mmCIF file of C-alpha atoms in Angstrom:
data_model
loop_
_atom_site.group_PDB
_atom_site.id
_atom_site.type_symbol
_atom_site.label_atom_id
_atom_site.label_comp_id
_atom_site.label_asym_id
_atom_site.label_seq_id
_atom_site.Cartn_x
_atom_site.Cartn_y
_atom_site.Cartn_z
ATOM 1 C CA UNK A 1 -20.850 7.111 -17.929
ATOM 2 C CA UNK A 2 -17.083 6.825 -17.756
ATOM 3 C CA UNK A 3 -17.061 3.595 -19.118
ATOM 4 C CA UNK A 4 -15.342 1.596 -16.115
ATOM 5 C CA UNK A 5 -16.645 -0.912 -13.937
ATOM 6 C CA UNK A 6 -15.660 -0.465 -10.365
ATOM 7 C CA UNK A 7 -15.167 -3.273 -7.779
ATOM 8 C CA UNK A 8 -15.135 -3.096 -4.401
ATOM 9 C CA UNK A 9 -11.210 -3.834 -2.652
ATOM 10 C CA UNK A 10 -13.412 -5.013 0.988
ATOM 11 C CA UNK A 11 -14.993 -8.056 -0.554
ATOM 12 C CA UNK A 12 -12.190 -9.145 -2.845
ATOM 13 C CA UNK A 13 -11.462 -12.919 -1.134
ATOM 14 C CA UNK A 14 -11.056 -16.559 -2.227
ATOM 15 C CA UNK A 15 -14.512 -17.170 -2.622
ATOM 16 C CA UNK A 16 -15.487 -13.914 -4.149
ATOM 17 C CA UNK A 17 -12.328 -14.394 -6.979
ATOM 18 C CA UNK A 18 -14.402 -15.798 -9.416
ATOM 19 C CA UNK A 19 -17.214 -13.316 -9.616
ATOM 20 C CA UNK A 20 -14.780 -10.544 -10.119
ATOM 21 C CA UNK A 21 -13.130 -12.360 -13.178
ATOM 22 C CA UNK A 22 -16.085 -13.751 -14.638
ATOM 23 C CA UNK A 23 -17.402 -10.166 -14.498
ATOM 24 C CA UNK A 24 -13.914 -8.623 -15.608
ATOM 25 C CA UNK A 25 -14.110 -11.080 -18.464
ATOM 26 C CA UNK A 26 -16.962 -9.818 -19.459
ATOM 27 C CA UNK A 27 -15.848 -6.296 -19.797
ATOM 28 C CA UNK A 28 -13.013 -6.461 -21.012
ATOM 29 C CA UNK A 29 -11.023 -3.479 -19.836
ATOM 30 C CA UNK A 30 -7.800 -1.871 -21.285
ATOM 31 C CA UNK A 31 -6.235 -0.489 -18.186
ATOM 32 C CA UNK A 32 -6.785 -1.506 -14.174
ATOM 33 C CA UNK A 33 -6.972 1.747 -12.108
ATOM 34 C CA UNK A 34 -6.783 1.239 -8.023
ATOM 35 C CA UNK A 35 -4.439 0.874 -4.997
ATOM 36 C CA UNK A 36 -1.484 -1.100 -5.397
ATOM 37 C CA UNK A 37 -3.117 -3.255 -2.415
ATOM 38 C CA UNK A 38 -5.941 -4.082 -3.837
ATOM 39 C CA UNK A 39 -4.355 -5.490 -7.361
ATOM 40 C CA UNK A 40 -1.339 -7.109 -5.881
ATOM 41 C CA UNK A 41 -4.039 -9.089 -3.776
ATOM 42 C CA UNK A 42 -5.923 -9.977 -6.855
ATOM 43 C CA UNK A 43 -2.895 -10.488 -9.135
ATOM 44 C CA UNK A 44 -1.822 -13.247 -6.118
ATOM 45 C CA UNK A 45 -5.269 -14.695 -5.943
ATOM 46 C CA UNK A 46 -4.971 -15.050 -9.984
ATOM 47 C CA UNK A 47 -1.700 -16.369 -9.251
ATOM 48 C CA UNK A 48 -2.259 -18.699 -6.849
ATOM 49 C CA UNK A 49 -5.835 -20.315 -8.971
ATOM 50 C CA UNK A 50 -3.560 -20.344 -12.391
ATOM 51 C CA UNK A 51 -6.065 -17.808 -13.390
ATOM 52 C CA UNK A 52 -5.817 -15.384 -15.895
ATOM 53 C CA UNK A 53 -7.761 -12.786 -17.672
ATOM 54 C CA UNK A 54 -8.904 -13.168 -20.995
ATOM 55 C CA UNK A 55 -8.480 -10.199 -22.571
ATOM 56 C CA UNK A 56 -4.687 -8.422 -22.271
ATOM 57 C CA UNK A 57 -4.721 -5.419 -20.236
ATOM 58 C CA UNK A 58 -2.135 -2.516 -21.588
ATOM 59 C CA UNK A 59 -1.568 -0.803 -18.599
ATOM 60 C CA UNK A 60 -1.815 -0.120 -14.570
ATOM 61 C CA UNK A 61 -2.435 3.058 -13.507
ATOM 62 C CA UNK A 62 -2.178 3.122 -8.940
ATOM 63 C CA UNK A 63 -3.187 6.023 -6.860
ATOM 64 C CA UNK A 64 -3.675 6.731 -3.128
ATOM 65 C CA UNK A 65 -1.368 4.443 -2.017
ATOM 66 C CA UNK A 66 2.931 4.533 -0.815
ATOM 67 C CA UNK A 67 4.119 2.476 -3.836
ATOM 68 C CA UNK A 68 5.947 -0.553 -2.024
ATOM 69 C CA UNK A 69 8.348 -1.751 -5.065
ATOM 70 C CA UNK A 70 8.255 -5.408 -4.811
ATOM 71 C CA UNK A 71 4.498 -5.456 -4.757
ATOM 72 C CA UNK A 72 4.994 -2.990 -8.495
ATOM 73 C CA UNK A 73 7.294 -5.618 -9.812
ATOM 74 C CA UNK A 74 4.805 -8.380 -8.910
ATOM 75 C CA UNK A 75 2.076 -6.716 -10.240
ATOM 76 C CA UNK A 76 3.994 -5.842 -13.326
ATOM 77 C CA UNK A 77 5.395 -9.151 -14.225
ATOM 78 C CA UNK A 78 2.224 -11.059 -13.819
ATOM 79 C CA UNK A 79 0.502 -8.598 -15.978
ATOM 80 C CA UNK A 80 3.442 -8.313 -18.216
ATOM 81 C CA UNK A 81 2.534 -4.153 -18.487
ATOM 82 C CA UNK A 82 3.656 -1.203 -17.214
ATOM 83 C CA UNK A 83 2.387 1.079 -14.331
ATOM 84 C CA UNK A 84 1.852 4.451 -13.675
ATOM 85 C CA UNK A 85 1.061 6.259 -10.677
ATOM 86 C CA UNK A 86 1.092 10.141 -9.518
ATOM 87 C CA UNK A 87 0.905 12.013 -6.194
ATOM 88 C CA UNK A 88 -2.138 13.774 -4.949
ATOM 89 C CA UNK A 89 -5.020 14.242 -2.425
ATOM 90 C CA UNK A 90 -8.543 14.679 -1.799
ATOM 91 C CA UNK A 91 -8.300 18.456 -1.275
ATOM 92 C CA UNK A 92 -6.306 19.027 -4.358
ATOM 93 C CA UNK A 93 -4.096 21.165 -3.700
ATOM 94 C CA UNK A 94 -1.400 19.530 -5.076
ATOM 95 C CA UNK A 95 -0.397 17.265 -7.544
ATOM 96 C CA UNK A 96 2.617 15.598 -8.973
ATOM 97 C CA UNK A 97 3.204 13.325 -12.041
ATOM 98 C CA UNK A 98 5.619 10.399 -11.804
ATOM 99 C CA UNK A 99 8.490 10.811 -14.262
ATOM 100 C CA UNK A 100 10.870 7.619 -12.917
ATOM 101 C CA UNK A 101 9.718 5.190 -10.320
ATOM 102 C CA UNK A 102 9.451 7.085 -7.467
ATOM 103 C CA UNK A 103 10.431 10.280 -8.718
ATOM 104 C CA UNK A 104 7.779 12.888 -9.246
ATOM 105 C CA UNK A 105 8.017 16.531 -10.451
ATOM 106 C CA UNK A 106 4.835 19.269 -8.843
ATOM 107 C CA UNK A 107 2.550 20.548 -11.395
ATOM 108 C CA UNK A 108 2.937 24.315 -11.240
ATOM 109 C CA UNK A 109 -1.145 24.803 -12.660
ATOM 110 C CA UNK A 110 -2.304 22.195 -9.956
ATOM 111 C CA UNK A 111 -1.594 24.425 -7.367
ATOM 112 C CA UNK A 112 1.263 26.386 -5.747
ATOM 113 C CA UNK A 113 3.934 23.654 -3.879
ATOM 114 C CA UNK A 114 6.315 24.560 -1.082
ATOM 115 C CA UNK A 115 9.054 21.998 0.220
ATOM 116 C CA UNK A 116 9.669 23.202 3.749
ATOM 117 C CA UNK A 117 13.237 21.521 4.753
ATOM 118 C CA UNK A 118 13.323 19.786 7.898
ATOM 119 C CA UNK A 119 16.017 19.215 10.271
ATOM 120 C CA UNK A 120 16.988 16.287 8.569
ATOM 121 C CA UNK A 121 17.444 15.202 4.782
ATOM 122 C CA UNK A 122 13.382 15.260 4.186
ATOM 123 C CA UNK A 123 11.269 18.161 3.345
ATOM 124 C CA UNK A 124 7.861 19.127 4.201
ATOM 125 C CA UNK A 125 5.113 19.169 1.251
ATOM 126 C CA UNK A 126 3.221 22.479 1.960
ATOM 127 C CA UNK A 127 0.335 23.091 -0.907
ATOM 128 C CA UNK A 128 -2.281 26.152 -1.852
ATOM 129 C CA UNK A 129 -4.503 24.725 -4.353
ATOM 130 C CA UNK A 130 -6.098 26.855 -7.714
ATOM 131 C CA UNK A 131 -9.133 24.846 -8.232
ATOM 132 C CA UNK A 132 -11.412 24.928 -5.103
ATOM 133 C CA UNK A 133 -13.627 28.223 -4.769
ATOM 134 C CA UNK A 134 -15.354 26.731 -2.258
ATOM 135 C CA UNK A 135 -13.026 26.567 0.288
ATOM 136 C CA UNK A 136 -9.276 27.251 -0.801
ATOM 137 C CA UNK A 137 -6.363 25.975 1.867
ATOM 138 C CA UNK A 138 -3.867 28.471 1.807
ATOM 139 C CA UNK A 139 -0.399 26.819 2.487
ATOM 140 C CA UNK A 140 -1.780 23.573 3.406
ATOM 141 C CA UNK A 141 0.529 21.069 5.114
ATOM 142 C CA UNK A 142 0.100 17.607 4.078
ATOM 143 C CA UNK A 143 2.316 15.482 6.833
ATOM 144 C CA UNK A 144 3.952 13.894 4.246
ATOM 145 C CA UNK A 145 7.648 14.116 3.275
ATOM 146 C CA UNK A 146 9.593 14.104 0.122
ATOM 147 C CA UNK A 147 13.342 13.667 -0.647
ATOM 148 C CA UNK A 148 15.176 15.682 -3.543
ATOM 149 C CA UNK A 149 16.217 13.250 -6.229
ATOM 150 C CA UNK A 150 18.393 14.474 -8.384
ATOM 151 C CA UNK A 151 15.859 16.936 -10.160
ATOM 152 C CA UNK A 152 13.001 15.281 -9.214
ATOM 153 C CA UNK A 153 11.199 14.489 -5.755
ATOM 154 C CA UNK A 154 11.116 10.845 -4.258
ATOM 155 C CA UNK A 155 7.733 11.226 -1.854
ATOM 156 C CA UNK A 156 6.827 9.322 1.262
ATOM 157 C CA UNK A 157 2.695 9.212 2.679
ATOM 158 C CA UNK A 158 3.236 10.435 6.824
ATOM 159 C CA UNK A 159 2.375 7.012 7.615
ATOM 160 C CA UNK A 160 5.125 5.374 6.086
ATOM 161 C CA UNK A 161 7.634 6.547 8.235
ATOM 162 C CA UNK A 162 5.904 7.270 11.509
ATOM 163 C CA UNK A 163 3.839 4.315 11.626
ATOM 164 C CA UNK A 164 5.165 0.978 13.369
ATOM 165 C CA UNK A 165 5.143 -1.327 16.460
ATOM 166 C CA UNK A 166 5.986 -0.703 20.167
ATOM 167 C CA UNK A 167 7.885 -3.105 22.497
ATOM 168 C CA UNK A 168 7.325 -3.117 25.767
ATOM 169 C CA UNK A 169 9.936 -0.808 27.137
ATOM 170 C CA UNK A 170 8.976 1.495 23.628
ATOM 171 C CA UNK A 171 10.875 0.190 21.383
ATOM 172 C CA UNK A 172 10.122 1.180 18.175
ATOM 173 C CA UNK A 173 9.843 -1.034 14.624
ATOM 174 C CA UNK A 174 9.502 0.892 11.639
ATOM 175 C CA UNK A 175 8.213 -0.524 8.285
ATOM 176 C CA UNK A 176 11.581 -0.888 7.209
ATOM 177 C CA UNK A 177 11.892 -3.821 10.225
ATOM 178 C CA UNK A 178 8.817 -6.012 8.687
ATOM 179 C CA UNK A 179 10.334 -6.738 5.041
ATOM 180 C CA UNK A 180 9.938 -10.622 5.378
ATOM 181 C CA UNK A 181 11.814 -11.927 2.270
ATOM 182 C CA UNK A 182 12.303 -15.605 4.466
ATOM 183 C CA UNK A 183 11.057 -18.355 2.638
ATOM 184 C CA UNK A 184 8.915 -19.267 5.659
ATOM 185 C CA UNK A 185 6.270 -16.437 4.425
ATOM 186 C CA UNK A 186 6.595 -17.719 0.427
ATOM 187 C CA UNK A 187 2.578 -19.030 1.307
ATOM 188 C CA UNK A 188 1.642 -15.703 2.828
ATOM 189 C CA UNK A 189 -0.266 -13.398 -0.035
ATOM 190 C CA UNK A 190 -0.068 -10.631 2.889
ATOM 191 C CA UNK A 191 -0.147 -9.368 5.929
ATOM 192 C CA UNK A 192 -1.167 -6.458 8.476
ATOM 193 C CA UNK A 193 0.064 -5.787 12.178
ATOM 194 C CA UNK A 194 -2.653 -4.685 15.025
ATOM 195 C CA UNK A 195 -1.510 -3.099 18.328
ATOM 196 C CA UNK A 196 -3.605 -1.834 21.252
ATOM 197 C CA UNK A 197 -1.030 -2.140 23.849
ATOM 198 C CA UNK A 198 2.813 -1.688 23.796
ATOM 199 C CA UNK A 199 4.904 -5.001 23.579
ATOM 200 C CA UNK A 200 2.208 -6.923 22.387
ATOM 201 C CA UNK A 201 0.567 -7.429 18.688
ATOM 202 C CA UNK A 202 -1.475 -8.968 16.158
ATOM 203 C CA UNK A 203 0.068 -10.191 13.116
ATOM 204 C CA UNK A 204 -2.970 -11.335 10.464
ATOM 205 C CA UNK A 205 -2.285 -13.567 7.243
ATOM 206 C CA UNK A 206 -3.927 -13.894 3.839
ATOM 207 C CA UNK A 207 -2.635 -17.285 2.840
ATOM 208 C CA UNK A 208 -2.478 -19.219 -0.038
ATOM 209 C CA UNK A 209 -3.945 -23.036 -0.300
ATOM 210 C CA UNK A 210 -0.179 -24.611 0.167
ATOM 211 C CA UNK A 211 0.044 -22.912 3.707
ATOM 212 C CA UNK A 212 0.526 -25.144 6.582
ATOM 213 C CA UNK A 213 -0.428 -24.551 10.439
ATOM 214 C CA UNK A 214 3.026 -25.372 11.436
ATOM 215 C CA UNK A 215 4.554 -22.950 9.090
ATOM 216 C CA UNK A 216 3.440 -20.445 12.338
ATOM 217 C CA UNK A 217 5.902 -21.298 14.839
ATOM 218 C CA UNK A 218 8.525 -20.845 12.017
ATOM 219 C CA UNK A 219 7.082 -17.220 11.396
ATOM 220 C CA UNK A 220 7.249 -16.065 15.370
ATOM 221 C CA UNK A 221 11.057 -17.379 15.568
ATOM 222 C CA UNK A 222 11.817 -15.378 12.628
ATOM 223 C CA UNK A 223 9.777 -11.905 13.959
ATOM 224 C CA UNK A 224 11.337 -12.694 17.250
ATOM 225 C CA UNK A 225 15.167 -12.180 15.795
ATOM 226 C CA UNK A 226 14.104 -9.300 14.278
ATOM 227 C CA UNK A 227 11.670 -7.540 17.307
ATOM 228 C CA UNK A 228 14.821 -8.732 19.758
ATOM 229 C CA UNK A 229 11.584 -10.339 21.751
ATOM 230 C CA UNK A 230 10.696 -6.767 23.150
ATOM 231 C CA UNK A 231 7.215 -7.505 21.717
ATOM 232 C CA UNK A 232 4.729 -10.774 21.902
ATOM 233 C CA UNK A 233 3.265 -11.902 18.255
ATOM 234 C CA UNK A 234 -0.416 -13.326 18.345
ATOM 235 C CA UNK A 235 -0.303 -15.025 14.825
ATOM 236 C CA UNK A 236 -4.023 -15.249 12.840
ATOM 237 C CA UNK A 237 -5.077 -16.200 9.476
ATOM 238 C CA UNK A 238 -7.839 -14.330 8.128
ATOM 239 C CA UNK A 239 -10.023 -13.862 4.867
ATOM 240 C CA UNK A 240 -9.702 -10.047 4.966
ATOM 241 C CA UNK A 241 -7.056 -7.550 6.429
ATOM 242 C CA UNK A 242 -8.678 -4.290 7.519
ATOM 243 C CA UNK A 243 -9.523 -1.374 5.538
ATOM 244 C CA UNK A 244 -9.731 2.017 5.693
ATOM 245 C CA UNK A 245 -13.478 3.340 5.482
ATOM 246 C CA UNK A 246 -12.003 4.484 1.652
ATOM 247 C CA UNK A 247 -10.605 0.916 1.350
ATOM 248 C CA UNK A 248 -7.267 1.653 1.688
ATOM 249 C CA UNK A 249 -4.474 -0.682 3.061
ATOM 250 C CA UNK A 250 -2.200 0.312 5.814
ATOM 251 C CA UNK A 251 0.534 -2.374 7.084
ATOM 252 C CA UNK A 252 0.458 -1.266 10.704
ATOM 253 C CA UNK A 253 -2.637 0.027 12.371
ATOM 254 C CA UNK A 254 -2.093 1.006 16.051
ATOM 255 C CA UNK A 255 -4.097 2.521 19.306
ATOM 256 C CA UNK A 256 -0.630 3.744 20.429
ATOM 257 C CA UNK A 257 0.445 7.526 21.045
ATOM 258 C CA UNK A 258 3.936 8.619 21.361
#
């Protein structure tokens, strides 16, 4: 009815890569419209089979998702297009269209937008929606943050900045501590951390067909200088990372409360 064909991001793997082009192919869309996950992971397994698809796309559009900037620019230069994204949620109260990467201004019709300031820089996004007659939330408080930008408003999901690892005297490793740009992960497509108990993880690879076993011990030396060996690394490769029920990516997930 809307004229799109949807795929599913949990069964998206090597072996599935050529049923989802083939059938792409087929289509022939204009636009690709998911989570920046999701279509980095199949621009890389594209990538990595010299695949491409047949018929140009003119645009990207990514929703539901942080936007990690690296994995934009990848995604943008393989597809040689632009791509768009916007902040929202399920219970729509709010929403806000990107103007510059990263930079987002509240639609005033959407639904009525507070920015509560915190004690530091950061301010609290704090919606009542117009559309729902169902149920309205009055003054809704989304967990996530924003930062003023000028005119506009630079926004960060709650789990961005609260999510992480724990050493084993509670240390804590924000996102910020995981950007790998060694060459020792140039045949890792991606990765996710596990944790069930404090100072010790699982760290899971999606690899690409030049990866070597050995290239592992390589990887723990280099998380070791930068987890100051507080926490112990159980490295695995995998087909699949884990998903959210709504197949949504998340770098860290993590059985541990403050």
């Amino acid at each position: 009815m809307q004229n799109e064909l949807i795929f599913s991001p949990f069964k998206l793997s090597h072996k599935t890569l050529s049923v989802y082009v083939e059938r792409i192919n087929k289509f022939k869309p204009n636009y690709l419209h998911g989570y920046l996950s999701s279509l980095t992971y199949f621009a890389k397994l594209l990538s990595e089979n010299n695949l491409k698809l047949k018929h140009p796309i003119k645009g990207i559009f990514l929703i539901s998702e942080n936007i990690d900037k690296e994995n934009r620019e990848f995604l943008e230069t393989f597809f040689q297009v632009k791509s768009l994204t916007y902040y929202g949620h399920s219970e729509r109260c709010i929403i806000a269209e990107e103007i510059k990467p990263n930079e987002y201004v509240f639609d005033p019709w959407y639904g009525f937008t507070e920015v509560i300031k915190n004690k530091d820089s950061s301010g609290s996004i704090v919606g009542t929606g117009f559309l729902n007659k169902t149920m309205p939330l009055i003054r809704y408080k989304t967990d996530d943050v924003c930062y003023l930008a000028d005119k506009y408003f630079s926004i960060d999901g709650r789990w961005k900045s609260t999510m992480g690892l724990y050493g084993y005297n509670d240390e804590f490793f924000t996102h910020a501590s995981f950007n790998f740009h060694s060459e020792i992960f140039k045949n890792v497509s991606s990765y996710q951390f596990v944790q069930t108990q404090k100072g010790k993880a699982d760290l899971l690879l999606i690899v690409n067909q030049n990866f070597k076993v050995d290239e592992i011990k390589l990887m723990n030396k280099e998380i070791d200088k930068k987890t100051k060996d507080v926490i112990e690394f159980n490295i695995k490769v995998t087909d699949q990372l884990i998903l959210s029920k709504r197949g949504k990516f998340k770098m860290f997930i993590s059985d541990i409360k403050k």
